[in-house]
Amino acid sequence: MGVRGTLSQGAALLAVCASVLVGCSTLLDPYLDKESSYSPPPRPMTYPPHLPSERSPDSVERDVTLQALEREPQEQRVFELEEKAPPAIEAEEPSVVISLLNTADQQFRHQEYEAAAATVERALRISPRSTQAYRRLAEIRIQQGRYSAAEQMARKALLYVVRARNPQSLVLRNQLWTIIANAREGLGDHQGAADARQNIR
Amino acid sequence: MKLSLRQCGGYLFKAGIAVVVMAVLGLPFLDAQLREKFEGKRWKIPAKVYASPMDLYVGAGLTQQDVIDEIERLHYRRISAIGDEPGSYAVVGSRVDLVTRGFNFWDGKEPSRRVTILFRNGQVKMLSSGGQSVALIRLEPFQIGGIYGADKEDRLLVQLAHVPDQFVQTLLAVEDRLFYQHSGLSLRGIARAAWVNIKEGGWVQGGSTLTQQLVKNFYLNNERTLSRKLLEAVMALLLEVHYSKEEVLEAYLNEVYLGQQGSWAIHGVGLASQYYFGQPLAGLKPEQMALLVAIIKGPSYYNPIRNPERARARRNQVLQMMVEAGVIEAQQLNVLRASPLGLVSDQGRSTNQYPGFMSLVKRQLSETYASEDLQSEGLRIFTTLDPRVQAAAERALQEGVRALEQKGKGKGGALQGGLIVTAPDNGEVLALVGDKNPRYAGFNRVLDAKRQVGSIIKPAVFLAALEDRERYQLTSLVDDVTFSISLPSGGDWQPKNFDGQSHGPVLMVDALAYSYNQATAQLAMEVGLDRVIDVLRRLGVQQTLPVVPAISLGAVELTPMEVAKVYQTIAADGFSSPIQAIREILDGKGQPLKRYPLEVKQVFDPVSIGLLQFALQEVMYRGTGRSIYGRLPSSLGLAGKTGTTNEQRDSWFAGMSGNYLAVAWLGRDDNGSTRLTGSSGALKIWGDFMRQASPTPYEPAWAADIELSWASSTSGRLTRRECPDSVRIAIDVRYQSLKKSSCLGERLHQWWKNR
């Protein structure tokens, strides 16, 4: 065996070792997923956002997935993340917003729906992600028979509901899904309403 | 010529018959006309357009200076110690005391009240009124203009009951002492005037009553013949037959001609009071009231702006008459005579100070209202404009363009621009500047300049890819290599990167952050042009789009307003809202007429949008927008995209903070090269705006399935922070398309690649 032979043998050995090491590291590294224990979520449920009565004839509408809105955070993470995304914690509403929403509630009780909506919008200008404000707008639209608008407001509120699994956010989520179900009933979409109610825990 | 007595009598007799005949025939007709005009639509009241009123509440991000600027804009008087005069304020350390004027809003009356505001750390710390803390105080809205007809008349109607008594007394003392005694004509007045005129041999004095003056101004033009004088007299008598003294006086107060601003006529004491003194009539001091009355005799001759000495002399005459009539005390006379005229320095500023924004308002109005109604019905239009944000936007565009021109870009003063700022969550327009000279009422580039958009449209391609997260995540590799597509129309399309380099396989997030043309075009072809066009539709692009590969790189022409619409949907987390300039409209009587409510419609799922938002933040942290953090703190987490078109004809930047979405465009009206890129041009303007406008941090909503992780910038595989070449990344945790790797694995992989 000459120098070349030794070298090629050495290279082969090195290659073997390297691949073993890579393989080992793959097995041993706790930051890799354990594919066998991870079960992918069911295929996202798509819901057509526009029912036949509202579909505009000349635009290509695309289904919007709602799965993203309703999915609850996994108990078991796929892998440990060193840095979590900042949770969208709903800060306490500033007192001015609470005061405005109280006024809106009064107007709502007196069936002054448009005035109530204007008051809620004032609150939203101050606190643009207030889920309580969007929820009220959704309820006002239900009262006014504007069902598709009601659903859209409720969807916007759902987006901003706290990620964490605390009781208040759960209550709010259920309220919002109820509003969506009612809105769909109002439009005569019973299947859609049933789908929405499935998300109520 | 000497007439015989008989001849004289003959002439008189014939004249008398003529008069009687005329009277019998013409009188009823005249009478009917007179009444119809008086009772019908008396005046055309142009629509008034207001900016958004300033809201004061604890925690509001307003500095003491912001609030002072606003109340100065509203012509509040600064005094040393607060009293109870509406429209006054005092500054004591970090506190502002003011007495608001009150206003009738769409949703109720905001009363006039005394308010105390305490500021700390750029915020309202405490707010109280009447010794109690208050949740919310809304100041009067600033009037930014009106909608005028071609006759260029405007009115601020006053009701007699609300006109200060002192003013009425002064007016009568000077212009018509016997107003309440005569019945339209004052024979004594006529006689006296006739005598003086004959003596002087010309027209020196008018013996007109207020009624006659009203008739002259309201019904007739300015002919000064004897027959016209007779007609006037008859009409004055008729007027007083039908209408009370109060009605005549009120009409007079709203009709009297009091000055000219260019081609604009100022009629009525309400408007004149605002025009000259920036105050409502009730807020005028005695010497100011005297000046208004003084002007009546000859608004040009006694124009206080152009002929202050004459005006002052006449005013002092009036003050003297006020003493004689017992309206003011004799002791006050000397003090008042010595006082300055009390004019504001910015006359008539409210006539269209913001032409760019106003043209948007008018267009939105024209969708519902005929221009005739807008010019005459006295509508009150409440808009979304924020004067503080508008001021920052104007300064940024105007000074930014000037600075760039001085550096030699866009030579010969040809560089132009546009800037629009909206609220990210509800699409309200906070500021609009359509010209580098904000006061010019010409071509509005934000609304009408259709320009190639270039790379600013690229997010649509990435959004289309991210909607299919089975196949694509931000970590997916895209080939940034030269390639060529044969076009159906013949010929080839070969996109090139800005720096002429190819970068090989790059992470999708980097392809967007560094705006690689080749990678973007590649991705667009893979994803499918029809999908990209569908995304553009849903983002609000309404025009027909050609199905050509070049649209992925921005071979589309849009106005800055249309670009703002695209980014609005991205900023609002995938919810589309109309871009609004108007909130609500009241009719001439202050009753609600129309409201423009908040509308949202979800057009993208929040995860796709959230991932895109992350990528747009990377544009600023390390991509083509990174120069911004030399001038603003990186803790703002801004998100945005640059855009440059062929031969640098257009420089674009669109981006958002927590409270603003702003789109800046620079270019030349003759479409020549600006020698600017998106980051060397429009981004500078945008940055200047943000520096002056107090931005809040941009905090994406992070839909439930998005997590932040680390990935290798070479392989795209998920790793840990300490691994080589790792970068922050956002991912949708559900999808198998993510490959993971260890640090060692990564090192080996790189070694293998670089061998």
XYZ file of C-alpha atoms in Angstrom, chain B residues 419-674:
256
model
C -46.622 61.188 1.504
C -49.712 59.622 3.018
C -50.129 58.521 6.624
C -52.967 56.339 7.874
C -53.901 54.653 11.135
C -52.953 50.993 10.662
C -56.007 49.430 12.265
C -58.899 51.379 10.825
C -57.663 52.938 7.575
C -58.256 56.544 8.646
C -56.122 59.084 6.794
C -54.151 61.096 9.328
C -52.108 63.154 6.898
C -51.775 63.628 3.165
C -49.197 65.695 1.306
C -49.542 65.692 -2.456
C -46.752 68.049 -3.415
C -43.359 68.957 -1.988
C -44.906 72.385 -1.488
C -47.795 71.470 0.770
C -49.762 74.665 0.149
C -49.986 74.164 -3.613
C -53.438 73.153 -4.770
C -52.325 71.556 -7.992
C -51.560 68.009 -9.061
C -52.073 65.680 -6.134
C -49.426 63.023 -6.484
C -50.747 60.838 -3.678
C -54.131 60.489 -5.340
C -53.265 60.788 -9.009
C -49.632 59.999 -9.800
C -49.759 56.502 -11.292
C -46.201 55.278 -11.100
C -44.376 51.995 -11.491
C -44.166 50.368 -8.094
C -41.086 48.200 -8.483
C -39.990 46.138 -5.518
C -42.590 47.594 -3.202
C -45.023 45.055 -4.602
C -42.841 42.057 -3.778
C -44.554 41.229 -0.474
C -47.485 40.003 -2.583
C -45.312 37.255 -4.052
C -44.096 36.136 -0.657
C -47.578 36.292 0.770
C -48.820 34.024 -2.010
C -46.068 31.549 -1.129
C -46.694 31.756 2.606
C -50.327 30.872 2.133
C -49.109 27.421 1.178
C -47.157 26.549 4.267
C -46.971 22.908 3.372
C -44.443 23.938 0.786
C -43.146 27.312 1.892
C -42.006 28.872 5.099
C -39.704 31.791 5.675
C -36.895 29.255 5.960
C -37.494 27.744 2.547
C -34.623 28.107 0.110
C -35.187 29.973 -3.102
C -32.638 30.106 -5.909
C -31.274 33.537 -6.540
C -29.744 32.705 -9.897
C -29.939 34.093 -13.381
C -32.645 32.530 -15.395
C -34.688 33.413 -18.367
C -38.316 32.986 -19.228
C -39.542 32.983 -22.766
C -42.549 35.194 -23.037
C -45.620 34.260 -25.025
C -45.345 37.591 -26.774
C -41.913 36.565 -27.952
C -38.530 37.321 -26.518
C -37.053 36.447 -23.174
C -37.291 37.984 -19.745
C -34.122 37.846 -17.689
C -34.466 39.558 -14.338
C -31.302 40.863 -12.731
C -30.533 41.830 -9.181
C -29.842 45.427 -8.288
C -26.179 44.691 -7.604
C -25.858 42.446 -10.646
C -24.887 39.497 -8.438
C -26.496 36.119 -7.977
C -26.556 34.756 -4.444
C -27.455 31.140 -4.990
C -29.929 29.475 -2.662
C -31.187 31.990 -0.128
C -33.770 31.850 2.612
C -37.131 33.231 1.570
C -36.961 35.791 4.360
C -33.644 37.036 3.020
C -34.921 37.202 -0.539
C -37.492 39.697 0.709
C -35.215 41.488 3.168
C -32.520 42.096 0.567
C -35.037 42.500 -2.258
C -33.427 39.983 -4.593
C -35.143 40.277 -7.967
C -34.072 36.897 -9.251
C -35.191 34.960 -6.208
C -38.484 36.805 -6.124
C -39.192 36.187 -9.783
C -38.238 32.548 -9.372
C -40.601 32.190 -6.443
C -43.394 33.916 -8.322
C -43.076 31.483 -11.220
C -43.042 28.509 -8.846
C -46.028 29.694 -6.875
C -47.852 30.663 -10.037
C -48.664 34.084 -11.430
C -52.363 33.491 -11.030
C -51.883 33.049 -7.293
C -49.792 36.225 -7.105
C -52.432 38.172 -8.984
C -55.127 36.805 -6.722
C -53.168 38.041 -3.717
C -52.823 41.470 -5.301
C -56.570 41.579 -5.837
C -57.268 40.737 -2.253
C -54.763 43.341 -1.184
C -56.965 45.867 -2.923
C -55.346 46.410 -6.317
C -58.351 46.965 -8.515
C -57.002 47.567 -11.973
C -56.575 44.812 -14.526
C -53.198 43.191 -14.133
C -51.395 41.605 -17.052
C -50.423 38.018 -16.379
C -46.743 38.554 -17.044
C -43.780 37.516 -14.923
C -42.645 41.106 -14.590
C -45.520 41.989 -12.272
C -43.700 40.074 -9.549
C -41.050 42.779 -9.726
C -43.507 45.619 -9.895
C -44.297 46.230 -13.531
C -47.568 47.711 -12.324
C -48.549 51.340 -12.036
C -50.203 52.441 -8.831
C -50.703 55.721 -7.006
C -49.271 56.159 -3.512
C -52.840 55.931 -2.241
C -53.261 52.513 -3.869
C -49.966 51.355 -2.389
C -51.202 52.536 1.002
C -54.293 50.406 0.525
C -52.137 47.340 -0.142
C -50.074 47.862 2.997
C -53.136 48.741 5.040
C -54.388 45.173 4.758
C -50.986 43.856 5.767
C -50.792 46.255 8.724
C -54.306 45.359 9.874
C -53.367 41.695 10.155
C -55.086 40.569 6.971
C -58.275 42.555 7.448
C -59.188 44.957 4.671
C -60.789 48.299 5.574
C -61.639 51.159 3.252
C -59.268 54.123 3.452
C -61.387 56.876 4.961
C -61.008 60.601 5.155
C -64.441 61.384 6.640
C -65.963 60.195 9.887
C -69.358 61.825 9.943
C -71.443 64.635 8.483
C -73.942 66.894 10.221
C -76.555 68.902 8.355
C -76.907 72.672 8.519
C -78.888 72.432 11.728
C -76.384 70.201 13.466
C -78.326 66.982 13.062
C -76.525 63.758 12.122
C -76.705 63.135 8.418
C -74.236 60.398 7.550
C -71.639 58.347 9.319
C -68.789 56.366 7.817
C -68.524 53.391 10.160
C -65.609 51.050 10.650
C -65.742 48.129 8.270
C -63.392 45.180 8.278
C -63.218 42.109 6.097
C -60.796 39.291 6.577
C -59.010 38.509 3.330
C -55.884 36.709 4.531
C -55.378 34.192 7.273
C -53.448 35.639 10.190
C -50.559 33.191 10.054
C -49.530 34.063 6.486
C -49.782 37.729 7.324
C -47.929 37.313 10.591
C -45.023 35.604 8.871
C -44.950 38.331 6.237
C -44.937 40.978 8.962
C -41.927 39.291 10.519
C -40.131 39.342 7.200
C -40.936 43.046 6.768
C -39.355 43.666 10.143
C -36.250 41.871 8.924
C -36.159 44.274 5.969
C -35.549 46.988 8.543
C -33.302 45.076 10.929
C -30.862 43.777 8.359
C -32.218 44.297 4.840
C -32.596 47.222 2.446
C -34.249 49.353 5.120
C -31.602 49.011 7.786
C -30.319 52.566 7.507
C -33.440 53.610 9.410
C -31.966 52.448 12.690
C -29.220 54.990 12.422
C -31.894 57.571 13.118
C -34.556 55.767 15.121
C -34.260 53.255 17.976
C -34.369 49.610 16.933
C -36.719 48.882 19.815
C -39.460 50.264 17.562
C -39.425 47.027 15.558
C -40.602 48.841 12.445
C -41.767 46.883 9.419
C -41.523 48.070 5.845
C -40.368 47.648 2.271
C -38.302 49.746 -0.103
C -39.047 50.093 -3.780
C -36.897 51.275 -6.654
C -37.906 51.195 -10.302
C -35.983 50.982 -13.547
C -33.414 53.713 -13.962
C -34.393 54.937 -10.540
C -37.363 56.809 -11.837
C -39.296 56.130 -8.649
C -38.199 55.869 -5.055
C -40.730 54.220 -2.757
C -41.003 53.280 0.860
C -43.986 51.836 2.717
C -43.757 51.007 6.397
C -45.455 50.936 9.753
C -44.988 51.629 13.409
C -47.582 50.761 16.037
C -49.581 53.903 15.372
C -48.778 54.883 11.767
C -48.694 53.376 8.324
C -46.915 55.710 5.944
C -46.134 55.515 2.238
C -43.583 57.889 0.753
C -42.869 58.324 -2.927
C -40.284 60.432 -4.711
C -39.997 60.946 -8.418
C -39.977 63.454 -11.199
C -43.114 64.617 -12.916
C -41.295 64.220 -16.245
C -40.438 60.641 -15.290
C -36.706 61.230 -15.508
C -34.218 59.447 -13.272
C -33.994 60.635 -9.710
